[in-house]
Coordinates of C-alpha atoms in Angstrom, one line a residue:
X1 CA 25.6 -34.1 -4.4
X2 CA 26.2 -31.7 -1.2
X3 CA 25.1 -28.2 -1.1
X4 CA 28.0 -25.6 -0.9
X5 CA 27.8 -23.6 2.3
X6 CA 29.4 -20.2 2.6
X7 CA 30.4 -18.7 5.8
X8 CA 30.6 -15.3 7.4
X9 CA 30.9 -13.9 10.9
X10 CA 27.8 -12.1 10.9
X11 CA 25.2 -12.6 9.0
X12 CA 22.4 -9.7 8.6
X13 CA 18.9 -10.4 7.7
X14 CA 17.6 -7.2 6.2
X15 CA 19.0 -3.6 5.5
X16 CA 16.4 -1.2 7.1
X17 CA 17.5 0.5 10.1
X18 CA 18.1 -2.4 12.4
X19 CA 20.4 -4.0 9.6
X20 CA 22.2 -1.1 8.2
X21 CA 23.5 0.0 11.6
X22 CA 24.5 -3.3 12.6
X23 CA 26.0 -4.2 9.5
X24 CA 28.2 -0.9 9.5
X25 CA 29.4 -1.4 13.1
X26 CA 30.3 -5.0 12.7
X27 CA 32.1 -4.3 9.8
X28 CA 34.1 -0.9 10.7
X29 CA 35.0 -3.3 13.8
X30 CA 36.7 -6.0 11.7
X31 CA 34.1 -8.4 11.3
X32 CA 33.1 -10.2 7.9
X33 CA 29.6 -9.3 7.6
X34 CA 27.2 -10.4 4.9
X35 CA 23.6 -8.7 4.6
X36 CA 20.8 -10.6 2.6
X37 CA 18.0 -8.2 1.4
X38 CA 15.1 -9.6 0.1
X39 CA 14.2 -6.6 -2.4
X40 CA 16.0 -5.2 -5.2
X41 CA 19.1 -2.7 -4.8
X42 CA 17.8 0.5 -7.2
X43 CA 20.0 3.7 -7.7
X44 CA 18.5 7.0 -7.1
X45 CA 17.9 7.8 -10.2
X46 CA 15.9 4.7 -10.9
X47 CA 13.1 6.1 -8.4
X48 CA 10.2 7.1 -10.5
X49 CA 8.0 10.2 -10.0
X50 CA 4.9 8.1 -10.3
X51 CA 2.7 5.5 -8.8
X52 CA 1.7 3.5 -11.5
X53 CA 1.5 -0.3 -11.5
X54 CA 4.8 -1.6 -12.6
X55 CA 7.0 1.3 -11.8
X56 CA 9.6 1.4 -9.2
X57 CA 7.3 2.0 -6.2
X58 CA 5.6 -1.3 -6.6
X59 CA 9.4 -3.3 -6.5
X60 CA 10.5 -1.3 -3.4
X61 CA 7.0 -1.4 -1.5
X62 CA 5.7 -4.9 0.4
X63 CA 1.9 -4.6 0.9
X64 CA 0.9 -7.3 3.2
X65 CA -3.1 -7.9 3.9
X66 CA -4.0 -9.5 7.0
X67 CA -7.2 -10.7 9.1
X68 CA -8.0 -6.9 10.3
X69 CA -4.5 -5.5 9.7
X70 CA -2.8 -4.6 6.8
X71 CA 1.2 -3.7 6.9
X72 CA 2.8 -1.3 4.4
X73 CA 6.3 -1.5 4.3
X74 CA 9.7 -1.6 2.4
X75 CA 11.2 -3.9 0.0
X76 CA 14.4 -3.1 -1.1
X77 CA 18.1 -2.3 -0.2
X78 CA 17.7 0.4 2.8
X79 CA 14.1 -1.0 3.6
X80 CA 11.7 1.5 5.4
X81 CA 14.2 4.3 4.9
X82 CA 13.7 4.5 1.7
X83 CA 10.3 5.0 1.9
X84 CA 9.6 6.6 4.8
X85 CA 9.2 10.4 5.2
X86 CA 11.9 11.0 7.1
X87 CA 10.2 12.3 10.2
X88 CA 12.4 11.6 13.2
X89 CA 10.8 12.5 16.8
X90 CA 12.2 11.0 19.7
X91 CA 9.7 8.7 21.7
X92 CA 8.0 10.6 24.8
X93 CA 9.2 9.8 27.9
X94 CA 5.8 8.4 29.3
X95 CA 6.1 5.7 26.7
X96 CA 8.8 3.9 28.4
X97 CA 6.8 3.4 31.3
X98 CA 3.4 2.1 29.6
X99 CA 1.9 -0.9 30.9
X100 CA -0.4 -1.9 28.0
X101 CA -2.1 -5.2 27.9
X102 CA 0.3 -7.0 30.4
X103 CA -0.9 -4.7 33.0
X104 CA 2.8 -3.8 34.0
X105 CA 5.9 -1.8 32.2
X106 CA 6.6 -3.5 28.8
X107 CA 10.2 -1.9 28.6
X108 CA 13.2 -3.5 30.2
X109 CA 14.0 -1.3 33.2
X110 CA 17.7 -0.3 31.4
X111 CA 15.6 1.3 28.7
X112 CA 14.1 4.8 29.3
X113 CA 14.1 7.8 27.8
X114 CA 17.0 9.0 29.9
X115 CA 19.5 6.0 28.9
X116 CA 18.3 6.1 25.4
X117 CA 18.8 9.7 25.1
X118 CA 22.5 9.1 24.1
X119 CA 21.9 6.5 21.5
X120 CA 19.4 9.1 20.0
X121 CA 22.2 11.7 19.9
X122 CA 24.3 9.1 18.0
X123 CA 21.2 9.1 15.4
X124 CA 21.1 12.5 15.3
X125 CA 24.5 13.0 14.1
X126 CA 24.5 10.0 11.8
X127 CA 21.2 11.0 9.7
X128 CA 22.0 14.8 10.3
X129 CA 18.6 15.0 11.9
X130 CA 17.4 18.8 12.7
X131 CA 14.1 20.3 13.5
X132 CA 12.8 22.2 10.9
X133 CA 11.9 26.0 11.2
X134 CA 8.4 27.4 10.1
X135 CA 9.8 28.6 6.8
X136 CA 10.6 25.1 5.7
X137 CA 7.2 23.7 6.1
X138 CA 4.9 22.6 3.3
X139 CA 1.5 23.8 2.3
X140 CA -0.4 21.3 4.1
X141 CA 1.8 21.8 7.2
X142 CA 1.3 25.4 7.1
X143 CA -2.6 24.7 6.8
X144 CA -2.6 22.0 9.6
X145 CA -0.9 24.5 11.9
X146 CA -3.1 27.1 11.1
X147 CA -6.1 25.2 11.7
X148 CA -4.5 24.0 15.2
X149 CA -3.9 27.5 16.2
X150 CA -7.2 28.8 15.4
X151 CA -9.0 25.7 17.3
X152 CA -7.1 26.6 20.7
X153 CA -4.3 23.7 19.7
X154 CA -0.8 24.0 19.2
X155 CA 1.5 22.7 16.7
X156 CA 5.3 22.3 15.8
X157 CA 7.7 21.8 13.1
X158 CA 8.8 18.1 12.9
X159 CA 12.8 16.9 13.0
X160 CA 13.4 15.3 10.1
X161 CA 16.4 13.5 8.3
X162 CA 16.3 15.6 5.3
X163 CA 19.5 17.7 3.8
X164 CA 17.2 21.0 3.1
X165 CA 20.2 22.0 0.4
X166 CA 19.4 19.1 -1.8
X167 CA 15.7 19.1 -1.3
X168 CA 13.2 20.3 -4.5
X169 CA 10.0 20.0 -2.6
X170 CA 8.6 17.4 -5.2
X171 CA 7.1 15.5 -2.7
X172 CA 7.5 11.9 -4.1
X173 CA 9.9 11.0 -1.1
X174 CA 7.9 8.0 -0.5
X175 CA 8.4 6.6 -3.6
X176 CA 12.5 7.1 -3.1
X177 CA 14.4 10.4 -3.4
X178 CA 15.8 11.0 -6.4
X179 CA 17.7 14.0 -5.4
X180 CA 19.5 11.8 -2.1
X181 CA 17.9 14.8 0.0
X182 CA 16.2 12.2 2.3
X183 CA 18.8 10.6 4.5
X184 CA 17.9 6.9 3.5
X185 CA 20.6 4.2 4.6
X186 CA 21.5 4.0 1.1
X187 CA 23.6 7.5 1.4
X188 CA 25.1 6.8 5.0
X189 CA 25.4 3.8 6.6
X190 CA 25.3 1.3 4.0
X191 CA 27.9 2.6 1.8
X192 CA 29.8 2.7 5.0
X193 CA 29.4 -0.7 5.5
X194 CA 30.2 -1.5 1.9
X195 CA 33.3 0.8 2.2
X196 CA 34.5 -1.8 5.3
X197 CA 33.9 -4.6 3.4
X198 CA 30.3 -5.8 4.1
X199 CA 28.6 -7.5 1.2
X200 CA 25.1 -6.4 0.5
X201 CA 23.1 -9.1 -1.5
X202 CA 19.7 -8.1 -3.1
X203 CA 16.9 -10.4 -3.9
X204 CA 17.7 -13.0 -0.9
X205 CA 14.7 -14.1 1.0
X206 CA 15.7 -15.8 4.4
X207 CA 13.6 -18.9 4.8
X208 CA 14.7 -20.3 7.8
X209 CA 17.7 -21.1 10.2
X210 CA 19.3 -24.2 11.3
X211 CA 21.9 -24.7 14.3
X212 CA 25.5 -26.5 13.5
X213 CA 26.9 -28.7 16.1
X214 CA 29.4 -26.4 17.2
X215 CA 26.3 -23.8 17.8
X216 CA 26.6 -21.5 14.8
X217 CA 24.0 -20.7 12.5
X218 CA 23.2 -21.6 9.0
X219 CA 20.6 -19.3 7.1
X220 CA 19.0 -20.8 4.4
X221 CA 17.6 -18.3 1.4
X222 CA 15.5 -18.3 -1.6
X223 CA 16.9 -15.9 -4.8
X224 CA 13.9 -13.8 -5.9
X225 CA 13.4 -13.3 -9.4
X226 CA 13.9 -9.3 -10.4
X227 CA 10.7 -8.8 -11.5
X228 CA 8.2 -11.2 -10.4
X229 CA 8.5 -12.1 -6.8
X230 CA 6.8 -14.8 -7.2
X231 CA 9.4 -16.8 -8.8
X232 CA 12.8 -18.2 -7.5
X233 CA 16.0 -18.0 -9.5
X234 CA 17.8 -20.6 -6.7
X235 CA 18.7 -21.0 -3.2
X236 CA 21.5 -21.3 -0.8
X237 CA 23.1 -21.3 2.6
X238 CA 25.3 -19.4 4.6
X239 CA 26.7 -20.1 7.7
X240 CA 27.4 -17.2 10.6
X241 CA 28.5 -17.3 14.2
X242 CA 26.2 -14.2 14.7
X243 CA 22.9 -13.7 13.2
X244 CA 21.0 -10.4 13.1
X245 CA 17.4 -10.6 12.3
X246 CA 16.2 -7.1 10.9
X247 CA 13.5 -8.1 8.4
X248 CA 11.0 -5.9 9.7
X249 CA 7.9 -6.7 12.3
X250 CA 6.0 -8.4 9.7
X251 CA 8.8 -10.7 8.6
X252 CA 11.3 -11.3 11.2
X253 CA 9.0 -13.5 13.5
X254 CA 7.6 -15.5 10.3
X255 CA 11.1 -16.4 9.7
X256 CA 11.8 -17.3 13.6
X257 CA 8.1 -19.4 13.4
X258 CA 9.5 -21.4 10.2
X259 CA 12.7 -21.9 12.1
X260 CA 11.2 -23.7 15.3
X261 CA 11.1 -27.1 13.7
X262 CA 15.0 -26.8 13.3
X263 CA 16.4 -24.5 16.3
X264 CA 13.8 -26.0 18.9
X265 CA 10.8 -24.0 20.7
X266 CA 10.8 -19.9 20.3
X267 CA 10.1 -17.6 23.0
X268 CA 6.1 -17.4 23.3
X269 CA 6.2 -13.8 22.3
X270 CA 7.7 -14.4 19.0
X271 CA 4.8 -13.4 16.6
X272 CA 2.7 -12.3 19.2
X273 CA 1.7 -8.8 20.9
X274 CA 2.2 -7.2 17.8
X275 CA 1.5 -3.3 17.4
X276 CA 0.6 -1.3 14.6
X277 CA 1.9 1.9 16.4
X278 CA -1.8 2.9 17.0
X279 CA -2.1 4.5 13.4
X280 CA -5.3 5.9 11.8
X281 CA -5.8 8.4 9.1
X282 CA -8.2 11.2 8.8
X283 CA -8.6 12.9 5.4
X284 CA -10.2 16.1 5.2
X285 CA -11.5 18.0 2.1
X286 CA -10.9 21.7 2.4
X287 CA -13.0 24.5 1.5
X288 CA -10.9 26.7 -0.3
X289 CA -13.0 30.2 0.3
X290 CA -13.2 29.4 3.8
X291 CA -9.5 28.4 4.2
X292 CA -8.7 32.1 2.8
X293 CA -11.3 33.9 5.2
X294 CA -10.8 31.8 8.5
X295 CA -7.4 31.1 8.3
X296 CA -6.0 34.1 6.3
X297 CA -4.2 31.7 3.9
X298 CA -2.6 32.8 0.4
X299 CA -0.5 31.3 -2.0
X300 CA -0.1 34.7 -4.0
X301 CA -2.2 33.2 -7.0
X302 CA -5.7 33.5 -5.9
X303 CA -5.6 30.2 -4.2
X304 CA -5.8 29.6 -0.6
X305 CA -4.4 26.2 -0.5
X306 CA -5.0 23.6 -3.3
X307 CA -1.5 21.9 -2.7
X308 CA -1.9 18.7 -1.5
X309 CA 0.7 17.3 -3.3
X310 CA 3.2 20.5 -3.0
X311 CA 6.0 20.2 -0.8
X312 CA 7.4 17.1 1.1
X313 CA 5.8 14.6 3.8
X314 CA 5.0 15.6 7.4
X315 CA 6.2 18.6 8.5
X316 CA 3.9 19.6 11.4
X317 CA 2.6 17.7 14.1
X318 CA 0.1 18.6 16.9
X319 CA 1.8 17.0 20.6
X320 CA -0.9 18.6 22.9
X321 CA -1.9 15.0 23.8
X322 CA 1.3 13.8 24.7
X323 CA 1.0 14.4 28.1
X324 CA 2.3 12.0 30.5
X325 CA -0.4 13.0 33.3
X326 CA -3.1 11.9 31.2
X327 CA -4.3 8.2 31.2
X328 CA -3.0 5.4 29.1
X329 CA -5.0 5.2 25.6
X330 CA -5.7 8.8 25.6
X331 CA -2.4 10.1 24.3
X332 CA -1.5 10.6 20.6
X333 CA 0.0 12.8 18.2
X334 CA -2.0 14.4 15.3
X335 CA 0.7 14.8 12.3
X336 CA 0.2 16.5 8.7
X337 CA 0.8 13.7 6.2
X338 CA 1.1 13.6 2.5
X339 CA -0.9 10.6 1.2
X340 CA -0.3 10.3 -2.4
X341 CA -2.9 9.6 -5.0
X342 CA -3.4 5.6 -5.7
X343 CA -4.3 4.0 -2.5
X344 CA -5.0 7.0 -0.8
X345 CA -7.7 7.9 -3.1
X346 CA -9.0 4.5 -3.6
X347 CA -9.6 4.2 0.1
X348 CA -11.0 7.9 0.3
X349 CA -14.6 8.1 1.6
X350 CA -17.2 10.4 0.7
X351 CA -17.8 13.0 4.0
X352 CA -21.1 12.4 5.5
X353 CA -22.0 9.2 3.6
X354 CA -24.2 6.7 5.0
X355 CA -21.9 3.7 4.5
X356 CA -18.2 3.5 2.8
X357 CA -18.4 4.9 -0.8
X358 CA -15.5 3.3 -2.9
X359 CA -16.9 4.7 -6.2
X360 CA -19.8 6.5 -7.7
X361 CA -21.0 9.8 -8.7
X362 CA -20.3 11.2 -5.2
X363 CA -17.1 9.7 -5.2
X364 CA -16.0 11.1 -8.6
X365 CA -16.7 14.6 -7.3
X366 CA -14.7 14.2 -4.3
X367 CA -11.8 13.4 -6.4
X368 CA -12.0 16.3 -8.4
X369 CA -10.7 18.3 -5.3
X370 CA -8.2 16.0 -4.0
X371 CA -5.5 18.9 -4.1
X372 CA -7.5 20.3 -1.4
X373 CA -7.3 17.3 0.8
X374 CA -5.7 17.3 4.2
X375 CA -4.5 14.1 5.8
X376 CA -4.0 13.9 9.4
X377 CA -1.9 11.0 10.7
X378 CA -2.9 9.9 14.3
X379 CA -0.2 7.7 16.3
X380 CA -2.0 6.4 19.3
X381 CA -1.5 3.8 21.9
X382 CA -2.8 0.1 20.9
X383 CA -2.8 -3.1 23.0
X384 CA -0.7 -5.2 21.2
X385 CA -3.2 -7.0 19.8
X386 CA -1.9 -8.7 16.8
X387 CA -0.8 -12.4 16.3
X388 CA 0.5 -14.2 13.5
X389 CA -0.4 -17.4 12.8
X390 CA 1.4 -20.4 11.5
X391 CA 3.9 -19.1 8.6
X392 CA 3.3 -19.8 4.9
X393 CA 5.4 -22.3 3.2
X394 CA 7.8 -19.5 1.9
X395 CA 8.5 -15.9 2.2
X396 CA 6.5 -13.7 4.9
X397 CA 3.2 -13.9 2.7
X398 CA 1.5 -15.5 0.2
X399 CA 2.3 -13.5 -2.9
X400 CA -0.8 -12.5 -4.8
X401 CA 1.0 -10.2 -7.3
X402 CA 3.9 -10.5 -9.1
X403 CA 5.1 -7.4 -7.1
X404 CA 4.2 -5.7 -3.5
X405 CA 1.0 -7.4 -3.0
X406 CA 0.6 -10.5 -0.4
X407 CA -1.5 -12.0 2.1
X408 CA -0.3 -12.6 5.3
X409 CA -0.8 -14.8 8.7
X410 CA -1.3 -11.7 10.7
X411 CA -4.7 -11.4 12.9
X412 CA -5.7 -8.2 14.4
X413 CA -8.8 -7.7 16.6
X414 CA -8.7 -4.4 18.2
X415 CA -9.6 -4.0 21.4
X416 CA -11.9 -1.6 23.6
X417 CA -8.7 0.3 24.4
X418 CA -7.3 0.9 20.9
X419 CA -10.7 1.8 19.8
X420 CA -10.7 4.5 22.7
X421 CA -7.2 6.0 21.4
X422 CA -8.8 6.0 17.9
X423 CA -12.1 7.4 18.9
X424 CA -10.8 10.3 20.8
X425 CA -8.0 10.9 18.2
X426 CA -10.8 10.9 15.1
X427 CA -13.2 13.6 17.0
X428 CA -10.4 15.9 17.8
X429 CA -9.2 15.9 14.4
X430 CA -13.0 16.6 13.4
X431 CA -13.2 19.2 15.8
X432 CA -10.2 21.1 14.6
X433 CA -10.8 20.9 10.9
X434 CA -14.7 21.2 10.6
X435 CA -14.9 24.2 13.3
X436 CA -16.9 27.1 11.4
X437 CA -16.8 25.0 8.0
X438 CA -13.4 25.0 7.2
X439 CA -13.1 21.6 6.1
X440 CA -15.0 18.4 5.5
X441 CA -13.6 15.1 7.6
X442 CA -13.7 11.8 6.4
X443 CA -12.3 9.1 9.1
X444 CA -10.6 5.8 8.0
X445 CA -12.9 2.9 7.9
X446 CA -11.7 -0.5 8.6
X447 CA -14.1 -2.3 6.0
X448 CA -11.8 -2.8 3.1
X449 CA -8.1 -3.8 4.4
X450 CA -8.8 -3.7 7.9
X451 CA -6.8 -1.1 10.1
X452 CA -3.5 -0.4 8.8
X453 CA -0.1 0.3 9.8
X454 CA 3.4 1.8 8.0
X455 CA 5.3 1.5 11.1
X456 CA 4.7 -2.4 12.3
X457 CA 6.2 -2.9 15.8
X458 CA 6.7 -5.6 18.6
X459 CA 6.5 -8.8 17.1
X460 CA 9.5 -10.1 18.7
X461 CA 9.8 -7.3 21.5
X462 CA 12.4 -7.0 24.1
X463 CA 11.6 -6.8 27.8
X464 CA 12.5 -8.2 31.3
X465 CA 9.8 -10.7 31.3
X466 CA 10.4 -14.1 29.7
X467 CA 6.8 -14.7 29.1
X468 CA 5.9 -11.5 27.1
X469 CA 9.1 -10.6 25.4
X470 CA 11.1 -12.5 23.0
X471 CA 14.2 -10.4 23.5
X472 CA 16.4 -9.8 26.7
X473 CA 17.4 -6.0 27.3
X474 CA 20.6 -6.6 24.8
X475 CA 18.2 -7.7 22.2
X476 CA 19.3 -11.0 21.8
X477 CA 16.5 -13.9 21.1
X478 CA 15.6 -16.0 24.5
X479 CA 17.1 -19.5 24.6
X480 CA 18.9 -18.9 21.5
X481 CA 22.3 -17.3 22.2
X482 CA 23.8 -15.5 18.8
X483 CA 20.7 -14.2 17.6
X484 CA 20.0 -11.0 17.6
X485 CA 16.7 -9.0 17.1
X486 CA 17.2 -5.1 15.8
X487 CA 14.3 -4.0 13.8
X488 CA 11.0 -2.7 14.5
X489 CA 9.7 -5.9 15.8
X490 CA 12.0 -5.4 19.2
X491 CA 10.0 -2.1 20.1
X492 CA 7.7 -3.2 23.0
X493 CA 5.0 -1.4 21.8
X494 CA 3.3 2.0 20.3
X495 CA 5.4 4.8 20.3
X496 CA 2.8 8.0 19.8
X497 CA 5.0 9.3 17.2
X498 CA 6.9 7.8 14.0
X499 CA 9.4 5.2 15.5
X500 CA 12.3 5.3 13.0
X501 CA 14.4 7.4 15.4
X502 CA 13.8 5.1 18.3
X503 CA 14.1 1.6 16.1
X504 CA 17.5 3.2 14.9
X505 CA 18.7 4.3 18.6
X506 CA 17.9 0.8 19.7
X507 CA 19.8 -0.5 17.2
X508 CA 23.2 1.6 18.0
X509 CA 22.6 0.4 21.6
X510 CA 22.5 -3.3 20.9
X511 CA 25.9 -3.1 18.9
X512 CA 28.1 -3.3 21.5
X513 CA 26.0 -6.3 23.1
X514 CA 26.3 -8.0 19.7
X515 CA 29.9 -7.0 19.6
X516 CA 30.4 -8.7 22.7
X517 CA 28.9 -11.8 21.9
X518 CA 30.6 -12.3 18.8
X519 CA 33.9 -11.8 20.5
X520 CA 33.0 -14.5 22.6
X521 CA 32.2 -16.9 19.9
X522 CA 35.7 -16.3 18.5
X523 CA 35.0 -13.1 16.1
X524 CA 37.9 -10.9 15.8
X525 CA 35.5 -7.4 16.1
X526 CA 35.7 -4.4 18.0
X527 CA 33.1 -1.9 18.9
X528 CA 34.2 2.1 18.4
X529 CA 33.8 3.4 15.0
X530 CA 32.4 6.9 14.5
X531 CA 29.2 8.1 12.8
X532 CA 29.4 7.0 8.7
X533 CA 30.4 10.6 8.0
X534 CA 33.0 10.4 10.6
X535 CA 31.6 12.3 13.6
X536 CA 32.9 11.5 16.9
X537 CA 30.7 13.6 19.2
X538 CA 27.8 11.1 19.7
X539 CA 30.8 8.3 19.9
X540 CA 31.8 10.0 23.1
X541 CA 28.5 10.3 24.5
X542 CA 27.7 6.8 25.0
X543 CA 31.3 5.5 25.9
X544 CA 30.3 5.5 29.8
X545 CA 27.1 3.1 28.7
X546 CA 29.2 0.5 27.0
X547 CA 30.0 -2.9 28.6
X548 CA 33.5 -3.7 29.4
X549 CA 33.4 -7.0 26.8
X550 CA 32.4 -5.1 24.1
X551 CA 36.1 -4.7 22.8
X552 CA 36.3 -0.6 22.7

């Protein structure tokens, strides 16, 4: 009995920034678009305000433990935008000139801060990105700013994609925003894509791609059980003339590796040059009396701070080290971050301990003061040293539990360059926060789950050199015309800031090229849709940059 094969013009794999943006523009341009998403589709009222096992957060997160690196990402319609903290800074200018481990410029010549700025403008319009003012920052952000000022550093409020009129300062945004204040893609690009006819199918996990004799692609998927992701409820095949890979930097390369047996050789860089965005955590236990005495802080009720859980995610960052004149691997940002109880309290170490302390009397005493913790998130320059091994039989990882937890094939051995950035940022956090006894700092340890990242990048990166980049400067996969990659795996390397803004801008930049490729394959589609909310000022800014073949 032959298998029924559906057909669509464009098949998008993943519904995060790279997938949602692509789906909207191509559907608005007239193409028949189907989006396959591995995770569930949760409404805003389904997001639980807890981090208990079995609640919504275990359904919408994907935590994959590798060899030396663990990756925490989104697993739901909307992808990482549902679980991110909505920090949206632009990448510093020097990032685009980084050499990294290859000893020459990693980014394509056509991509720089200047050429990307108009696409950043598009995202700012589409997601209502605004820079917070000091009256917007959380208690934790204010404490970090005051500590930086006292230590002779500067600090600035972050740009965020948050509707301040809806935000209740509940600080549960990492588990999904119940109030639709956070500009997740589920409140803009995705509903706009659906309005233009795009079909979004949750719980569809793509396994591999094959090619038809006519040069189209067939995407083979399994349907995942809605509660136990280890189980399957069937499978299917969809044929498309254009495929957009946007499954995330920890899944896109795995799908392409598994497809190699059917499509032929993949570019050398598929599954190599992975970057964890150079990320590092430091947690400090703040002395409340010192916070009042040294920083002059007061909440008006006799407490100086004791507010780790109040407010929202990152609101303040120190960018003193984002200086292009500094040597590579010594540039980084230091961002105040709310890391919620659960994984954060499990991994927290007792300050000054001789060895990692996962449990015991001292750890219990430490946990009593968790409301007075301050977490500082460092984003440094790493060496793109991550490599994916052979792919698992199905999915992006071997699923260990019914939700969330998996064991992946990523191997990450930090180089001395990467360690240099981590050590310097650790030392600076310690210097700022331990000045005159304000706090005691607990640096991250790699002993339990290795290094970690919440912003995986570069596993199918773009570039000009075919040997060190999987994509050309239009985001098309080398040697496989009609396959584009628009998620974080396309970003060439660490950005030293939160990457959502850059991933989104690169996806917007890729759309005209995808439209041109689709038109060359017989798809009647044009480029030129406004922002999801109807705005057109950002569109006007990019019109001079568009290729003539985009069908504007």
